[in-house]
Structure formats: structure tokens, C-alpha cells
mmCIF file of C-alpha atoms and ligand atoms in Angstrom:
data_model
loop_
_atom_site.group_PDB
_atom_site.id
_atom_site.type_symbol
_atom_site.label_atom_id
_atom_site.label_comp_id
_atom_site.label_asym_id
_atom_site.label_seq_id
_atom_site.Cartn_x
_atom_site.Cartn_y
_atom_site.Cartn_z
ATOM 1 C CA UNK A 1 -18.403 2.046 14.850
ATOM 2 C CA UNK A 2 -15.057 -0.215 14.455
ATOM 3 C CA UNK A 3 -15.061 -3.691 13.333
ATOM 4 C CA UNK A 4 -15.111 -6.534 15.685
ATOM 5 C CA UNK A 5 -11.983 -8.614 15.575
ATOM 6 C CA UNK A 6 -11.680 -11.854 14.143
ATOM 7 C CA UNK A 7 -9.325 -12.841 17.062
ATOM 8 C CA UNK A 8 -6.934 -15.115 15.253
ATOM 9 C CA UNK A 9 -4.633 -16.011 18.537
ATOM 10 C CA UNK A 10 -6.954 -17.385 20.282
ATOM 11 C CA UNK A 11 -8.740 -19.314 18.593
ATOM 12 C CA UNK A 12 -5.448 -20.716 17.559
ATOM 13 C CA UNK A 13 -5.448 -21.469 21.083
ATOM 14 C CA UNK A 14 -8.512 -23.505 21.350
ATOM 15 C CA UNK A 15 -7.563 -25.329 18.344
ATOM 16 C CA UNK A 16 -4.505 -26.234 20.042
ATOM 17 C CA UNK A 17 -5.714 -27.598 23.450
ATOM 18 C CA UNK A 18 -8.065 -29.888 21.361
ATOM 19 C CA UNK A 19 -5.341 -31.286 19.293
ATOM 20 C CA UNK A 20 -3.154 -31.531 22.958
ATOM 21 C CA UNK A 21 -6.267 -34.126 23.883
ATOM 22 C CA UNK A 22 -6.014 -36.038 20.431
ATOM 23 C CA UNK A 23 -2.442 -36.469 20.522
ATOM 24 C CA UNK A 24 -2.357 -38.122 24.019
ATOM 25 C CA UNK A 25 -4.594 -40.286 22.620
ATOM 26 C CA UNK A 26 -2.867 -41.284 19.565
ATOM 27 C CA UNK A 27 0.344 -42.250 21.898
ATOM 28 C CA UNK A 28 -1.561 -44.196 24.327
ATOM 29 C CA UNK A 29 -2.203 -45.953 21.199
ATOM 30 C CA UNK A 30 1.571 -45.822 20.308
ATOM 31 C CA UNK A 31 2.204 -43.066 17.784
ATOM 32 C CA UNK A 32 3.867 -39.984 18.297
ATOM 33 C CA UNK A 33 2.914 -37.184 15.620
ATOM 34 C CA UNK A 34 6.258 -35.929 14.319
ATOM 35 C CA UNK A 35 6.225 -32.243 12.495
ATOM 36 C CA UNK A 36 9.400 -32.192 9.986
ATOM 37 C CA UNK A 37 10.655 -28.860 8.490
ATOM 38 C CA UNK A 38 12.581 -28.399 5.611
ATOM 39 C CA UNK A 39 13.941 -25.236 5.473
ATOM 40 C CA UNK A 40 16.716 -23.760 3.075
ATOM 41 C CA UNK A 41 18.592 -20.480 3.227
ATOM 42 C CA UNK A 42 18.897 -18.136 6.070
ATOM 43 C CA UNK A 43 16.076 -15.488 5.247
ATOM 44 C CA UNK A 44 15.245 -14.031 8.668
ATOM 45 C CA UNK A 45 11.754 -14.578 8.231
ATOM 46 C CA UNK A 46 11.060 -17.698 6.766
ATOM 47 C CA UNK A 47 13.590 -18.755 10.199
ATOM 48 C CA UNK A 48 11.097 -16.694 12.776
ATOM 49 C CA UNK A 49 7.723 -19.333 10.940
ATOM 50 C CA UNK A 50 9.449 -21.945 11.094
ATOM 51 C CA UNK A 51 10.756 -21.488 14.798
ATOM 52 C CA UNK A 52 7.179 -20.757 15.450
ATOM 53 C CA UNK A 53 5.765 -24.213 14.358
ATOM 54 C CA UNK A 54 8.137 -25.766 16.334
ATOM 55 C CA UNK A 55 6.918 -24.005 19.661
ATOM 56 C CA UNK A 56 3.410 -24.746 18.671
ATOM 57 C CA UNK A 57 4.321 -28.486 18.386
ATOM 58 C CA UNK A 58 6.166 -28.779 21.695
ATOM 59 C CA UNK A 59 3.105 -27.405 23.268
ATOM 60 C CA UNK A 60 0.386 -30.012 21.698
ATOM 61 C CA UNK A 61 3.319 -32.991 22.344
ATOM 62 C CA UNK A 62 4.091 -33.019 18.732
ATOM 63 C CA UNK A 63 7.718 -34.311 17.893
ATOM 64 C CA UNK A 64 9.686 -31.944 15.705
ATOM 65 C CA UNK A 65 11.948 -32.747 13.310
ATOM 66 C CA UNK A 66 14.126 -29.713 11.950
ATOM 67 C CA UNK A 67 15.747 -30.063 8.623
ATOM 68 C CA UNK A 68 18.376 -26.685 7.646
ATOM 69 C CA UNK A 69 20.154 -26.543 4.098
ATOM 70 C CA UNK A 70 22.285 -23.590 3.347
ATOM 71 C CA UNK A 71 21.067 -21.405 0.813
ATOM 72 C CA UNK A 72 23.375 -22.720 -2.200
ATOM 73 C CA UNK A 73 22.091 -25.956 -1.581
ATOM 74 C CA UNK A 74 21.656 -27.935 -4.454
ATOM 75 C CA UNK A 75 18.006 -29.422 -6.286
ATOM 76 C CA UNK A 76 20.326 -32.865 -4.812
ATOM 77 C CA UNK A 77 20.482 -32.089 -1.789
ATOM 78 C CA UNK A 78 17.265 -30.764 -0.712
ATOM 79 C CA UNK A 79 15.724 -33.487 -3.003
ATOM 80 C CA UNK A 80 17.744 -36.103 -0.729
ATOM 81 C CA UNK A 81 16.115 -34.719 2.702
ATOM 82 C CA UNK A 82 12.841 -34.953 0.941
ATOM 83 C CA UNK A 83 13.259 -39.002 0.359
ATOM 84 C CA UNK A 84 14.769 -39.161 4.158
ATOM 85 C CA UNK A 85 11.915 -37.221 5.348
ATOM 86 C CA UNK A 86 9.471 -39.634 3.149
ATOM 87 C CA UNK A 87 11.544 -42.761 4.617
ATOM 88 C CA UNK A 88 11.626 -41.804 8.296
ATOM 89 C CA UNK A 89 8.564 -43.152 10.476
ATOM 90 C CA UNK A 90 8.941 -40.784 13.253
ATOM 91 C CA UNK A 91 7.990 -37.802 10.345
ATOM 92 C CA UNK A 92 4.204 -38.349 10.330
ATOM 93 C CA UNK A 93 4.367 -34.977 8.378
ATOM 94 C CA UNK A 94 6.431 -32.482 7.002
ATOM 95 C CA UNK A 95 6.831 -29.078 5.075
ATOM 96 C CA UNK A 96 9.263 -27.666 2.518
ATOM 97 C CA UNK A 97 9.522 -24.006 3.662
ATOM 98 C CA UNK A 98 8.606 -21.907 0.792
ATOM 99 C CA UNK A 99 9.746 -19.886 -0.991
ATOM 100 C CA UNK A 100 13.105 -21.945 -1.740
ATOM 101 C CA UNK A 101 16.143 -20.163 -3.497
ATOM 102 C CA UNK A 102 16.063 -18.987 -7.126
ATOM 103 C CA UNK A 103 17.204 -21.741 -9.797
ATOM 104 C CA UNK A 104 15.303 -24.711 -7.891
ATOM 105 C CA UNK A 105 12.026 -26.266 -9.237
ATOM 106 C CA UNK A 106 9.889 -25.810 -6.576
ATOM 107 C CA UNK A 107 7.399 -28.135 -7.807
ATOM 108 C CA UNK A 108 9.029 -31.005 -8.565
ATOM 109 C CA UNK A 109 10.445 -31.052 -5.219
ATOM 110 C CA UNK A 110 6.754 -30.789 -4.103
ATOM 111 C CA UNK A 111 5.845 -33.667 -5.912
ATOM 112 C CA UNK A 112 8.601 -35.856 -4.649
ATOM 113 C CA UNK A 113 6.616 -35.408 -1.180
ATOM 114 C CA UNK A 114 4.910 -38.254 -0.174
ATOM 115 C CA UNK A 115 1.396 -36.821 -0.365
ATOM 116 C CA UNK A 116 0.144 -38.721 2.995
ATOM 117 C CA UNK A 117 2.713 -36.621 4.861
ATOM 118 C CA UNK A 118 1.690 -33.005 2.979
ATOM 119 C CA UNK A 119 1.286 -31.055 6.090
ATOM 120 C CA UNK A 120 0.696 -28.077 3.919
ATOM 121 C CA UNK A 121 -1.911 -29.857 1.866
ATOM 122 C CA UNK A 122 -0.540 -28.589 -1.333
ATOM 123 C CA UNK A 123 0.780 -31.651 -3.193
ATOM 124 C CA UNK A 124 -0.889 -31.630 -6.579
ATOM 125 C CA UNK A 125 -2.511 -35.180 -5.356
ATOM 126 C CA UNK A 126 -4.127 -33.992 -2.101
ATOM 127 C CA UNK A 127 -5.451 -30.246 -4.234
ATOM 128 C CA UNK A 128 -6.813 -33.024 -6.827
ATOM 129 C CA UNK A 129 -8.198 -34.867 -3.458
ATOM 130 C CA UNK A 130 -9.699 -31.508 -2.998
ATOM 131 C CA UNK A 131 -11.360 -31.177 -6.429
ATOM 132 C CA UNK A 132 -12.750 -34.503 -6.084
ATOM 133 C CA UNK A 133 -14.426 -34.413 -2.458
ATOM 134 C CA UNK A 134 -11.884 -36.958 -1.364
ATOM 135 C CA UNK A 135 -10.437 -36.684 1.993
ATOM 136 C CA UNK A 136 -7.067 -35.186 2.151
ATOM 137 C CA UNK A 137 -5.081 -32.538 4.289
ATOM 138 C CA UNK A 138 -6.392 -28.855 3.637
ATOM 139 C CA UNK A 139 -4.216 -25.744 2.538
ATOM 140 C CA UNK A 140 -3.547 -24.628 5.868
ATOM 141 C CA UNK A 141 -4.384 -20.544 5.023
ATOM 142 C CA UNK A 142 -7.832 -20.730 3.223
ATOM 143 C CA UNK A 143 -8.988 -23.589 6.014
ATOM 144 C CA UNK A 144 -7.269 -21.573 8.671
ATOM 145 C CA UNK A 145 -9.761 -18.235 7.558
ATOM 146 C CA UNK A 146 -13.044 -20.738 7.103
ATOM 147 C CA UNK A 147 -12.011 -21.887 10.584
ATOM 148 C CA UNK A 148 -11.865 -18.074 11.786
ATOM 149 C CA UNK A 149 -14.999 -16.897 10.627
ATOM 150 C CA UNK A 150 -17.247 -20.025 12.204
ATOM 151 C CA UNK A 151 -15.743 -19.296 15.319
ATOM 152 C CA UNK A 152 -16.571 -15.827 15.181
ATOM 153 C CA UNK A 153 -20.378 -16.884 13.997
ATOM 154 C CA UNK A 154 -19.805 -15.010 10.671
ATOM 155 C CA UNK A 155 -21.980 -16.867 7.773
ATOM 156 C CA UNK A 156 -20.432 -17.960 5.277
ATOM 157 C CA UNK A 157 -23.429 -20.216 3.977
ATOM 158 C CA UNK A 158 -25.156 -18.012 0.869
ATOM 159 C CA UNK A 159 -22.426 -15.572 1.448
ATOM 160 C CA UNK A 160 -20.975 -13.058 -1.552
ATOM 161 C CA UNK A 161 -17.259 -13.866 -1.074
ATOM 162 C CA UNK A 162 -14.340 -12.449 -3.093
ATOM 163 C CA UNK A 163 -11.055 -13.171 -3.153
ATOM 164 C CA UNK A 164 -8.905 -10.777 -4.389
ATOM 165 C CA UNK A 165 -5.624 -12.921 -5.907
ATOM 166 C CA UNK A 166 -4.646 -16.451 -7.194
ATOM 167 C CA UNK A 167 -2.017 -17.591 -5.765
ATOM 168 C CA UNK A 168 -0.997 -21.193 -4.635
ATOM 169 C CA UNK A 169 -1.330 -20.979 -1.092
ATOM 170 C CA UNK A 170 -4.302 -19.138 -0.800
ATOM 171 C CA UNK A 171 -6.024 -17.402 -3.433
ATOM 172 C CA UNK A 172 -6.797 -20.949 -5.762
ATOM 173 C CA UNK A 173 -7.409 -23.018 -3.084
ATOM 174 C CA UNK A 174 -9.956 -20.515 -1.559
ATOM 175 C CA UNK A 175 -13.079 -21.022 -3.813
ATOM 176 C CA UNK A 176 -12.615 -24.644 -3.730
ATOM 177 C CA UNK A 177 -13.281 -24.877 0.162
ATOM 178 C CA UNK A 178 -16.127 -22.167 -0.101
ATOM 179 C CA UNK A 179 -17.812 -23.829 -2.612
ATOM 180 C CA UNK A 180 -17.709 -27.236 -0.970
ATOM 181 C CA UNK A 181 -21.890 -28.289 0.596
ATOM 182 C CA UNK A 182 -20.486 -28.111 4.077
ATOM 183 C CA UNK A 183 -19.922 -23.821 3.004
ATOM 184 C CA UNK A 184 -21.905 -23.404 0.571
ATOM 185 C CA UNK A 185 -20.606 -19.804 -0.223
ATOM 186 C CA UNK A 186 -20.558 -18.181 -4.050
ATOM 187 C CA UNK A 187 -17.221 -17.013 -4.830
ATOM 188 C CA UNK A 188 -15.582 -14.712 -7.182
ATOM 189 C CA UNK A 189 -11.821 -14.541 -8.152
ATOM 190 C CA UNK A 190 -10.771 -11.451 -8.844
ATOM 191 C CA UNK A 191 -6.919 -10.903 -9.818
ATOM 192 C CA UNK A 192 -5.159 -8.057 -11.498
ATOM 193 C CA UNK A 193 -6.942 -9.078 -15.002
ATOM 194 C CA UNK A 194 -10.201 -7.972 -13.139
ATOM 195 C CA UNK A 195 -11.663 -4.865 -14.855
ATOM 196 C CA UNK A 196 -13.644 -3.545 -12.545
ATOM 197 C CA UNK A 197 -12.071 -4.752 -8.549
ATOM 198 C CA UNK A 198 -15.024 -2.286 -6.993
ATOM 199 C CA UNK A 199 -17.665 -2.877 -8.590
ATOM 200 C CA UNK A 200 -17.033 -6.780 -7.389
ATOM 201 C CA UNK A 201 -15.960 -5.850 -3.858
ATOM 202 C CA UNK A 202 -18.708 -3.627 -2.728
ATOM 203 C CA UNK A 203 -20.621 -6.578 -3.177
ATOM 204 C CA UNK A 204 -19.223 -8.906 -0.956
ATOM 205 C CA UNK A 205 -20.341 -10.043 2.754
ATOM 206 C CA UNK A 206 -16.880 -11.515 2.791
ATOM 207 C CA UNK A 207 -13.596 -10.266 1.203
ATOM 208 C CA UNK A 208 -10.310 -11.999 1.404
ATOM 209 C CA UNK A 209 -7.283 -10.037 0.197
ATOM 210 C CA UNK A 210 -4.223 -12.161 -0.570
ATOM 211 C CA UNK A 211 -3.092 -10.078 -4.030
ATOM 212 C CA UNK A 212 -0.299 -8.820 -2.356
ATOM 213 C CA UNK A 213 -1.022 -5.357 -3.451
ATOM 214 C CA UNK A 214 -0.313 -2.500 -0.775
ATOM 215 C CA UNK A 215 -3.622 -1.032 0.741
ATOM 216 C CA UNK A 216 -5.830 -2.554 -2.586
ATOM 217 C CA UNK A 217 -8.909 -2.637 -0.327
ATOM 218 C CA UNK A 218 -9.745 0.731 0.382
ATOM 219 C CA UNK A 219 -12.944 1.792 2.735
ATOM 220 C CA UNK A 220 -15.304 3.318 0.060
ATOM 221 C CA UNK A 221 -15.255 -0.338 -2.032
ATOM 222 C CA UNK A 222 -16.047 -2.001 1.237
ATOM 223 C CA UNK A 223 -19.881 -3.094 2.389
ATOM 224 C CA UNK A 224 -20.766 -2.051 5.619
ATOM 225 C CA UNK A 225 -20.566 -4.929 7.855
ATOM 226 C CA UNK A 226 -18.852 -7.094 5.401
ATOM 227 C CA UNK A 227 -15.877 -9.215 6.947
ATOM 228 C CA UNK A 228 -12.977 -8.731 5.894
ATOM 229 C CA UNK A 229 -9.423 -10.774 6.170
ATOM 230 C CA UNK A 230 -5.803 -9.443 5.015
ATOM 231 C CA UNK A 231 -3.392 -11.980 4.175
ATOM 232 C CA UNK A 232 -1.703 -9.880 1.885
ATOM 233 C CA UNK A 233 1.545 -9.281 2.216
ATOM 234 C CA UNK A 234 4.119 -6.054 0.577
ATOM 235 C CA UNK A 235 6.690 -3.659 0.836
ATOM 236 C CA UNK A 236 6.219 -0.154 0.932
ATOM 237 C CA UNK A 237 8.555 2.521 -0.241
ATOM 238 C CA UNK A 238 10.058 3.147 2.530
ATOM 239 C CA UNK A 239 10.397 -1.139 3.292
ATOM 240 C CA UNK A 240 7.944 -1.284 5.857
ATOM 241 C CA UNK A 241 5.549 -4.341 5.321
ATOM 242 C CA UNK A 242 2.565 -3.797 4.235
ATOM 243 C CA UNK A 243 -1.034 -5.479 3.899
ATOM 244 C CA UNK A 244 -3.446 -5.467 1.146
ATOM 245 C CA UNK A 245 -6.407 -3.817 3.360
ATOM 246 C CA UNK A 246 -6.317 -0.018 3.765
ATOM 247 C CA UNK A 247 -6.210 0.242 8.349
ATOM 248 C CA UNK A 248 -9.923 2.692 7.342
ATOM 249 C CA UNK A 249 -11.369 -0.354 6.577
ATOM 250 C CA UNK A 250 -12.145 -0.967 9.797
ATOM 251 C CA UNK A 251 -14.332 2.069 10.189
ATOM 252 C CA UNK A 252 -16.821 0.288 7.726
ATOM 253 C CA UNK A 253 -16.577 -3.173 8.296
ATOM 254 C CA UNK A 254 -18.263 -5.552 10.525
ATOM 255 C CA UNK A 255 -15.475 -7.766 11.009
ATOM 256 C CA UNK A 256 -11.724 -7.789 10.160
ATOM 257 C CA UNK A 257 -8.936 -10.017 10.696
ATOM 258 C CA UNK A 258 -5.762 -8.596 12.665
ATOM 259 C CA UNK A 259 -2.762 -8.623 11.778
ATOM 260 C CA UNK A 260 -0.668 -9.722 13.400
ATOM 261 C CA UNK A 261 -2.996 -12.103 15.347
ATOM 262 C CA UNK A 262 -5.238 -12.868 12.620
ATOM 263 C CA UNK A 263 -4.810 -15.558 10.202
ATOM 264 C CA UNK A 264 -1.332 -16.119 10.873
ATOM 265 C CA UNK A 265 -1.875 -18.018 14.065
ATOM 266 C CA UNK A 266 -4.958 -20.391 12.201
ATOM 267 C CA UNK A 267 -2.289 -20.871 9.609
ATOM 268 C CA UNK A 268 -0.044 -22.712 11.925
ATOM 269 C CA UNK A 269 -2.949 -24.379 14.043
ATOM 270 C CA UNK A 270 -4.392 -25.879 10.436
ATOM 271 C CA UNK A 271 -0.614 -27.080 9.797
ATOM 272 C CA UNK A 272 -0.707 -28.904 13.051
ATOM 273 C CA UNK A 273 -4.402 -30.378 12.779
ATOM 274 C CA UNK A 274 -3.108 -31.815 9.403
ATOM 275 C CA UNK A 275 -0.038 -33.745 11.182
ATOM 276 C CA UNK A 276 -2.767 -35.014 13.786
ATOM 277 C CA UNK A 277 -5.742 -36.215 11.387
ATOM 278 C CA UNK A 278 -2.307 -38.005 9.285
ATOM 279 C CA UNK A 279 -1.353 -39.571 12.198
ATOM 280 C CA UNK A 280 -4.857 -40.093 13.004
ATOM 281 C CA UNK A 281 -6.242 -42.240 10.143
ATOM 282 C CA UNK A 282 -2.450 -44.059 10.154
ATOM 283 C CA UNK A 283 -3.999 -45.752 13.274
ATOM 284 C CA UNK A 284 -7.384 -46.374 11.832
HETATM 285 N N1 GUE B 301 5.550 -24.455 2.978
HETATM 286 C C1 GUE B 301 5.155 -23.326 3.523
HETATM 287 N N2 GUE B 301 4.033 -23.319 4.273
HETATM 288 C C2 GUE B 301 3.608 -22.159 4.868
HETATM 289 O O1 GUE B 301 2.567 -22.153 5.574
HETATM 290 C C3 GUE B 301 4.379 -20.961 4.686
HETATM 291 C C4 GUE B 301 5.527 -21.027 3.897
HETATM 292 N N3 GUE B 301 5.877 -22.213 3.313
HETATM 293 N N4 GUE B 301 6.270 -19.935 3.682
HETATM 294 C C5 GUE B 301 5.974 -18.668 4.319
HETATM 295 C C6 GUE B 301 4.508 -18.507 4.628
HETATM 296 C C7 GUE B 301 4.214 -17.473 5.689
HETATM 297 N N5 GUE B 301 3.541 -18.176 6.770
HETATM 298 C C8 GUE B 301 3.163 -17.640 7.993
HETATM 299 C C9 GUE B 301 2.577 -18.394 8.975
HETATM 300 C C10 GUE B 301 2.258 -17.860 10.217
HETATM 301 C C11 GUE B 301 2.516 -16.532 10.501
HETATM 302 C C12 GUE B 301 2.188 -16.016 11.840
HETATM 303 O O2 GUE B 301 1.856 -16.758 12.730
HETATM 304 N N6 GUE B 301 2.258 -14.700 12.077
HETATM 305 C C13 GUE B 301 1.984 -14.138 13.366
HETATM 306 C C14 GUE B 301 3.103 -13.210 13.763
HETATM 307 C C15 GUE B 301 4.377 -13.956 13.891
HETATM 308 C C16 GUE B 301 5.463 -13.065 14.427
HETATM 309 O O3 GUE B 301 5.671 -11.982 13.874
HETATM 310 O O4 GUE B 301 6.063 -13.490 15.423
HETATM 311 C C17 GUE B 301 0.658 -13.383 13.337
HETATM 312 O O5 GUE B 301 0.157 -13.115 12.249
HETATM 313 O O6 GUE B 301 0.162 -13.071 14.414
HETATM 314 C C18 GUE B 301 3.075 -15.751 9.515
HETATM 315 C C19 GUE B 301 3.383 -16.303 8.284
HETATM 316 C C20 GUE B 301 3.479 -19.506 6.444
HETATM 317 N N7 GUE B 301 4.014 -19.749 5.249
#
């Protein structure tokens, strides 16, 4: 038996045509969402995501605004496209493609965002807004993969997760939106301090692997039936990219992610639903 797939495009899709609905409301009531992109270098792939989120926002009626530095830009310069992006009305959100080049502070350019127009939901005020059950935009990755599995009628309520990693984007923000009453999952972290990664994962109904570790999660350490999601991301040897889930996995498990055309696609439709629901309580 394979795994059922956690079909990642299209519920991106359906997320999508409801936001189309909400944002011809929102300009019958006069504002236009407007997606802004910062984006600084010329890495191939950070220009292929970024080009992405501006097809997804000409199909929902978003505006986009598209902001390109050259890669020896200076801390300055991208600071000064932050405080135009902050300034302009017609940017109702905005991202800061990461990662930017070596020798810039990443954070404090991420703190000079104005946190009501985080699209990414990763300014330290709206992961505080988190922490404190207040209403803010989401981390786009971990609500993208809650979004996946309710869709696909997986329960996450009394769940064993683990998340494998602790990174920014994903791996710390995780827990917190499992843990929240409206998920009510239990969660453990594991990272590469964990002593015994097996013992923790053979455990779990749900596994999320964003270590960025080639093939960590191999099929013996996985529960039968257990879902499990790859946002992992490596090179091999030989440079081909690689994700953290062994492709056996999906002999064992119930569910698993794609990808591509897993949790990439939710990624971008939670980045989009974060511009609407700003633009959204701007009107309320
Ligand atoms: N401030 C910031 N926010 C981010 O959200 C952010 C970032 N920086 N830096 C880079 C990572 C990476 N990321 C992806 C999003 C979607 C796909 C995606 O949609 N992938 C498609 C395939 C795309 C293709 O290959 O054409 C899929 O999985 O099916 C991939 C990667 C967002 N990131």
C-alpha cells in the first residue's frame, strides 16, 4: 500500500478562488490588496518564488509591487526600500526575500518592517502576537501544512507530532500553531541535539521534516499510517536537491506531502491570505 497524497496544488487552488471572492469585495469597498517583494541578488531560485507569488497575485486581483536590488546592495539601500515599502499605501503587504546576501543583518532589516504589513508573519511582534493568542499574520509554511492536513481530514487534534528542526520559518513556529486550542496537538522538537531521532519518530501520527538533512526520515522509523510532510531542503553529492524524507517512506505511511506540489503551493496561498485578512481588518 502507498500513501495517499496530501495534494498541495490544489488545495492551493481552492484557497485561491476563495481569496479571488474576498478581494472583489474589499475593492467594491475601495481597497486594492497590494503584494510587495523585496528581493536582492540574482540567485536563480529565490527569482523563480518570487515570480511565482506574483502569478498567484494576478490571478486573485492582488496588485504586485516588485522591488529588485543587486546583490552588492548595501544594509542602506535595502533598508531605504523597506521605509518606501512601509510608506506606500498601495503595499498592503510585503516580503523581504530571504535569504539576503552575506554581511547584512537580516534581522534588523526585519524589524524595520512595519509589522501590520508582515506578509510572512515573521516580525518578532506578530511571532510575540503568536505567543500571546493575539491576532496577527501566520508563518506562511507551518499554517500552510495545518491547512494541508484539515483538508485532507488528517487529525491533528490529540495527535503525536514531531518536528524534526528549528528553524525560523518553520521548525519554531510549528509547535506554537499545534499547540494552540483550535489544534490541540502535543508536539516534540527534535533537532540535531536529539539523542535518540527514532525512538521519537516512530511515535508520531504526524512528522514534519524541515532539518534540512538529506533522506533523515527513513521508512523503518516511520509509523504505519503516520502522515508525513518534507519541507526539507539539501544538496546531494552529486548537487541534485534533495529532501529530508527517504522516497520508501511512502511504502509505510498513510499520508505524505509531494514534492513538488506539496507544501510549496500552501506556502504561497498562506502568503496571499495574509495580504487579504491585512487588507481585510484595514477596512474594519
Ligand atoms: N521571506 C521569505 N518568505 C518565504 O516564504 C521564502 C523565502 N523568503 N525564501 C525562500 C523560501 C522558499 N519558498 C518557497 C515557496 C514556494 C515554493 C513552491 O511553490 N514550490 C513549488 C515548485 C515551484 C517550482 O519549482 O516551480 C512546489 O513545491 O510545488 C517553493 C519554495 C518560500 N520561501
Amino acid at each position: 500500500m502507498t500513501a495517499q497524497i496530501l495534494d498541495g496544488k490544489a488545495t492551493a487552488a481552492e484557497i485561491k478562488s476563495d481569496l479571488t471572492a474576498r478581494v472583489a469585495a474589499l475593492k467594491e469597498k475601495g481597497v486594492t490588496p497590494g503584494l510587495g517583494t523585496i528581493l536582492v541578488g540574482d540567485d536563480p531560485g529565490s527569482q523563480k518564488y518570487v515570480a511565482g507569488k506574483h502569478r498567484d497575485c494576478a490571478q486573485v486581483g492582488i496588485a504586485s509591487i516588485q522591488r529588485e536590488l543587486s546583490g552588492t546592495a548595501t544594509q542602506e539601500e535595502i533598508e531605504a526600500v523597506v521605509r518606501e515599502l512601509n510608506e506606500d499605501p498601495a503595499c498592503t503587504g510585503y516580503i523581504v526575500q530571504l535569504p539576503l546576501p552575506k554581511g547584512i543583518d537580516e534581522n534588523r532589516i526585519l524589524e524595520l518592517m512595519d509589522p501590520d504589513k508582515d506578509a510572512d508573519g515573521l516580525h518578532p511582534m506578530n511571532l510575540g502576537r503568536l505567543v500571546l493568542n493575539e491576532p496577527a499574520p501566520l508563518p506562511c509554511t507551518p499554517n500552510g501544512i495545518i491547512t494541508l492536513l484539515r483538508r485532507h481530514g488528517v487529525e491533528i487534534k490529540g495527535a503525536e507530532v514531531v518536528v524534526v528542526g528549528r528553524g525560523v520559518t518553520i521548525g519554531r513556529p510549528m509547535p506554537l500553531l499545534l499547540t494552540r486550542r483550535s489544534e490541540n496537538a502535543t508536539v516534540t522538537q527534535c533537532h540535531t541535539g536529539t539523542r535518540d531521532l527514532a525512538a521519537h519518530l516512530r511515535r508520531a501520527d504526524i512528522i514534519v521534516a524541515a532539518a534540512g538533512s538529506a533522506h533523515l526520515i527513513r521508512p523503518e522509523d516511520v509509523k504505519p499510517g503516520a502522515a508525513v510532510l518534507d519541507v526539507g531542503v539539501s544538496r546531494s553529492a552529486e548537487g541534485k536537491i534533495v529532501g529530508d524524507v527517504h522516497p520508501g517512506v511512502a511504502e509505510v505511511a498513510g499520508w505524505v506531502a509531494p514534492n513538488p506540489g506539496g507544501v510549496g503551493p500552501m506556502t504561497r496561498a498562506q502568503l496571499l491570505v495574509n495580504v487579504v485578512e491585512a487588507a481585510e481588518r484595514s477596512v474594519r
